[in-house]
């Protein structure tokens, strides 16, 4: 049976043993020479003096031991690898047990890191995730370390272009013996990112991430807080993505890689897949299909919401355009308008002041109890253009534009577009008809004391509408009857999504990893809360951890507290997986503060963190950023600037109604 070739670590251990054995032989020879000199001196001197010198001479054993370690480190530093077979058999008891143990630990750690860095192992681990377990604390730590690494790079592309990077966890693990790392770890750098053999595994991982039917990384959130609003409340407190969203799944996948460069490379693959989905008109999974961006979620989630919302808008626009074309074709086929009035399609016509029948275009539905003042024809709500989709970054830009220039151009464009669509759907209408539909508070009806219900209801416009130079009247005079689908678009979906995809490609590395970190952190707390909140022994500690995380994340500078956040999350993970250990450690922490247990040290540190947090809340003066955060934010008022609220609130867009 052939023996396996000696491993690199076994060679290193043999080198240590050889160096120690050689040093022992050298000092043995020196000792023998020195003993001979002492023996000759003893023959010449008094025996009493010999006894007084002897205790000092016995310290040579300690000096010899110190010199042995110095020689070992010297040989290690210069890379001495000479090993002789005879050295293996000589004085095997000289093997240093402390370094042997360390080498064994380093070897196990090296094997574990090599296994964790294997893409196949990552894929298998992610596919085997238990739906009842929270994300591992090691993944959260990887994302935290990637945030630190991201501070040295401007964008994610910088990681891809870099020559390589070692594991962020190893960078923060405190290994100070660079020589030992050179010998045992070999200073391996991730210069290629992924191996050529990893391509199929990466493709399968991306496909699983974008397959909504695969159940990939599905988590079971069972609690008394069954409503989606309650489930997402903690995530909104942290400004994170919802617990079951695409961003959270992506965070767990990216955090499973061991180097920032691998994380960046996989992120680039994800962005490419998003671009392919957009080109093929496929929505991003686990993101609402047609919902405006949630400003309380992280910016990454808002961007993905915009992409899906743009897909839905394009589909609606296409349906409205096809419906309008069908109406035009039907009108062209009906040569006799009087016959058309008697057909089921008579609703498509309206009588003008001169009695002429004019085709209605771009109608959405009839408005109840509302007729045009001059013609008496029923008023139809038109299909209008939808306003821009504003994420928090666009809102900031809009705020700056409005405050700097005082421009309300976007709101005026929306109002003009609505007027044109209203005129196309209601031939013969006047400004008062539009105001009664678009802004009812600006219209006051007169009392009909005569009791004649056949006469149209009259009234008057509000004071602001009657002022000379009123913006509404000026826009009404310039508006032409034009359906929304034939107007110049107020919001270009293709341009907006292309801009978002470009932003995703060039996103700053720290911003990306911060959003992934806090989103994964929130998922763990949301999953564990119903379990620990019902535990009388652990609920108090859990809510202290939760309150601390919320306070830190809302403080604005939480990326300086990454170590503390990871410590708190690891404690919560221990509370879920090993509650008996936590209870035992909680009871013994005060009695044995010097204990070496890792769990006890963690609770001791947590106590310091929480006490320090409470003291800072009581004594410190709020920073300028925190003072600004407590002031009323104008964001909501500016965000409503483009939904028509500035110029009055329109009726909400109805769902499941076939546009005409």
Short mmCIF file of N, CA and C in Angstrom, two decimals, residues 38 41-57:
data_model
loop_
_atom_site.label_atom_id
_atom_site.label_comp_id
_atom_site.label_asym_id
_atom_site.label_seq_id
_atom_site.Cartn_x
_atom_site.Cartn_y
_atom_site.Cartn_z
N UNK A 38 34.04 24.08 34.31
CA UNK A 38 33.64 24.23 35.71
C UNK A 38 34.31 23.17 36.59
N UNK A 41 37.71 24.19 37.38
CA UNK A 41 37.74 25.30 38.35
C UNK A 41 37.39 24.80 39.75
N UNK A 42 36.55 23.78 39.82
CA UNK A 42 36.20 23.24 41.13
C UNK A 42 37.43 22.60 41.81
N UNK A 43 38.32 21.98 41.00
CA UNK A 43 39.52 21.38 41.57
C UNK A 43 40.45 22.43 42.16
N UNK A 44 40.36 23.64 41.66
CA UNK A 44 41.27 24.69 42.13
C UNK A 44 40.65 25.52 43.26
N UNK A 45 39.35 25.62 43.31
CA UNK A 45 38.69 26.50 44.30
C UNK A 45 38.08 25.69 45.42
N UNK A 46 37.55 26.45 46.36
CA UNK A 46 36.93 25.85 47.55
C UNK A 46 35.57 25.26 47.21
N UNK A 47 35.14 24.18 47.88
CA UNK A 47 33.87 23.51 47.61
C UNK A 47 32.68 24.42 47.92
N UNK A 48 32.86 25.35 48.90
CA UNK A 48 31.76 26.26 49.25
C UNK A 48 31.44 27.20 48.11
N UNK A 49 32.50 27.68 47.48
CA UNK A 49 32.29 28.58 46.36
C UNK A 49 31.62 27.85 45.20
N UNK A 50 31.95 26.57 45.07
CA UNK A 50 31.31 25.81 43.99
C UNK A 50 29.80 25.74 44.19
N UNK A 51 29.37 25.53 45.49
CA UNK A 51 27.93 25.44 45.77
C UNK A 51 27.22 26.77 45.54
N UNK A 52 27.89 27.88 45.76
CA UNK A 52 27.26 29.18 45.54
C UNK A 52 27.09 29.48 44.06
N UNK A 53 27.98 28.99 43.24
CA UNK A 53 27.89 29.26 41.81
C UNK A 53 26.84 28.37 41.15
N UNK A 54 26.60 27.21 41.70
CA UNK A 54 25.74 26.22 41.05
C UNK A 54 24.32 26.70 40.79
N UNK A 55 23.65 27.35 41.76
CA UNK A 55 22.27 27.78 41.44
C UNK A 55 22.18 28.73 40.27
N UNK A 56 23.16 29.59 40.07
CA UNK A 56 23.12 30.47 38.92
C UNK A 56 23.35 29.69 37.63
N UNK A 57 24.18 28.70 37.68
CA UNK A 57 24.45 27.91 36.49
C UNK A 57 23.23 27.14 36.00
#
